[in-house]
Coordinates of N, CA and C in Angstrom, one line a residue:
M1 N -24.9 -14.1 -17.1 CA -25.1 -13.0 -16.1 C -24.1 -13.1 -15.0
L2 N -23.9 -14.3 -14.5 CA -22.9 -14.6 -13.4 C -21.5 -14.3 -13.9
H3 N -21.2 -14.7 -15.1 CA -19.9 -14.5 -15.7 C -19.5 -13.0 -15.7
G4 N -20.5 -12.1 -16.1 CA -20.2 -10.7 -16.1 C -19.9 -10.1 -14.7
L5 N -20.6 -10.7 -13.7 CA -20.3 -10.2 -12.3 C -19.0 -10.7 -11.8
L6 N -18.6 -11.9 -12.2 CA -17.3 -12.4 -11.8 C -16.2 -11.7 -12.5
E7 N -16.4 -11.3 -13.7 CA -15.4 -10.6 -14.5 C -15.1 -9.3 -13.9
G8 N -16.1 -8.6 -13.4 CA -16.0 -7.3 -12.8 C -15.2 -7.4 -11.5
D9 N -15.4 -8.4 -10.7 CA -14.7 -8.7 -9.5 C -13.2 -9.0 -9.8
R10 N -13.0 -9.8 -10.8 CA -11.6 -10.2 -11.2 C -10.9 -8.9 -11.6
N11 N -11.5 -8.0 -12.4 CA -10.8 -6.8 -12.8 C -10.5 -6.0 -11.6
T12 N -11.3 -5.8 -10.6 CA -11.1 -5.1 -9.4 C -9.9 -5.6 -8.6
V13 N -9.9 -6.9 -8.5 CA -8.8 -7.6 -7.8 C -7.5 -7.4 -8.5
E14 N -7.5 -7.6 -9.8 CA -6.2 -7.4 -10.6 C -5.7 -6.0 -10.5
R15 N -6.6 -5.0 -10.6 CA -6.2 -3.6 -10.5 C -5.6 -3.3 -9.1
A16 N -6.2 -3.9 -8.1 CA -5.7 -3.6 -6.7 C -4.3 -4.3 -6.5
I17 N -4.1 -5.4 -7.1 CA -2.8 -6.1 -7.0 C -1.8 -5.3 -7.7
G18 N -2.2 -4.7 -8.9 CA -1.3 -3.9 -9.7 C -0.8 -2.7 -8.9
K19 N -1.8 -2.0 -8.2 CA -1.4 -0.9 -7.4 C -0.5 -1.3 -6.3
L20 N -0.8 -2.4 -5.7 CA 0.0 -2.9 -4.5 C 1.5 -3.2 -5.0
K21 N 1.6 -3.7 -6.2 CA 3.0 -4.0 -6.7 C 3.8 -2.7 -6.9
Q22 N 3.2 -1.6 -7.0 CA 4.0 -0.3 -7.1 C 4.7 0.0 -5.9
F23 N 4.3 -0.5 -4.8 CA 5.0 -0.3 -3.5 C 6.1 -1.3 -3.4
R24 N 7.3 -0.9 -3.6 CA 8.5 -1.8 -3.6 C 8.6 -2.5 -2.3
A25 N 8.4 -1.9 -1.2 CA 8.5 -2.5 0.1 C 7.6 -3.7 0.3
A26 N 6.4 -3.6 -0.3 CA 5.4 -4.6 -0.2 C 5.7 -5.7 -1.2
A27 N 6.3 -5.4 -2.4 CA 6.5 -6.3 -3.4 C 7.7 -7.2 -3.2
T28 N 8.7 -6.7 -2.5 CA 10.0 -7.4 -2.4 C 10.3 -7.8 -0.9
R29 N 9.3 -8.1 -0.2 CA 9.5 -8.5 1.2 C 9.8 -10.0 1.4
Y30 N 10.8 -10.3 2.1 CA 11.2 -11.7 2.4 C 11.3 -12.0 3.9
D31 N 10.4 -11.4 4.7 CA 10.5 -11.6 6.1 C 10.1 -13.0 6.5
K32 N 10.7 -13.4 7.6 CA 10.3 -14.7 8.2 C 9.0 -14.7 8.9
R33 N 8.6 -13.6 9.4 CA 7.4 -13.5 10.2 C 6.2 -12.9 9.3
G34 N 5.1 -13.6 9.4 CA 3.9 -13.3 8.6 C 3.3 -11.9 9.0
Y35 N 3.4 -11.6 10.3 CA 2.8 -10.4 10.8 C 3.6 -9.1 10.3
V36 N 4.9 -9.3 10.0 CA 5.6 -8.2 9.4 C 5.2 -7.9 8.0
D37 N 5.0 -9.0 7.2 CA 4.5 -8.9 5.9 C 3.1 -8.3 5.9
L38 N 2.2 -8.7 6.8 CA 0.9 -8.2 6.9 C 0.9 -6.7 7.2
G39 N 1.8 -6.3 8.1 CA 1.9 -4.9 8.4 C 2.3 -4.0 7.3
T40 N 3.3 -4.5 6.5 CA 3.7 -3.8 5.3 C 2.6 -3.7 4.3
V41 N 1.9 -4.8 4.0 CA 0.8 -4.7 3.0 C -0.3 -3.8 3.5
T42 N -0.6 -3.9 4.8 CA -1.6 -3.0 5.4 C -1.3 -1.6 5.2
A43 N 0.0 -1.2 5.5 CA 0.4 0.2 5.3 C 0.3 0.6 3.9
A44 N 0.7 -0.2 3.0 CA 0.6 0.1 1.5 C -0.9 0.3 1.1
V45 N -1.7 -0.6 1.5 CA -3.2 -0.5 1.2 C -3.8 0.8 1.8
L46 N -3.4 1.1 3.0 CA -3.8 2.3 3.6 C -3.4 3.6 2.8
L47 N -2.2 3.6 2.3 CA -1.7 4.7 1.5 C -2.5 4.8 0.2
I48 N -2.8 3.6 -0.4 CA -3.5 3.6 -1.7 C -4.9 4.1 -1.4
W49 N -5.5 3.7 -0.3 CA -6.9 4.1 0.0 C -7.0 5.6 0.3
L50 N -6.0 6.2 1.0 CA -6.0 7.6 1.3 C -5.7 8.4 0.1
R51 N -5.0 7.9 -0.9 CA -4.7 8.7 -2.1 C -5.8 8.7 -3.1
S52 N -6.7 7.7 -3.0 CA -7.8 7.7 -3.9 C -9.1 8.4 -3.4

């Protein structure tokens, strides 16, 4: 029973990462500052959320 719950969560996370990888700006960032990367990923996630 627990395995089925974990598998569903894993699938959700893998699909979210797959969607995030479609945003080239988020996938190919090599900034020195963590907050810049966080802002880029946040903007990408916001766009994914608004489109769904």
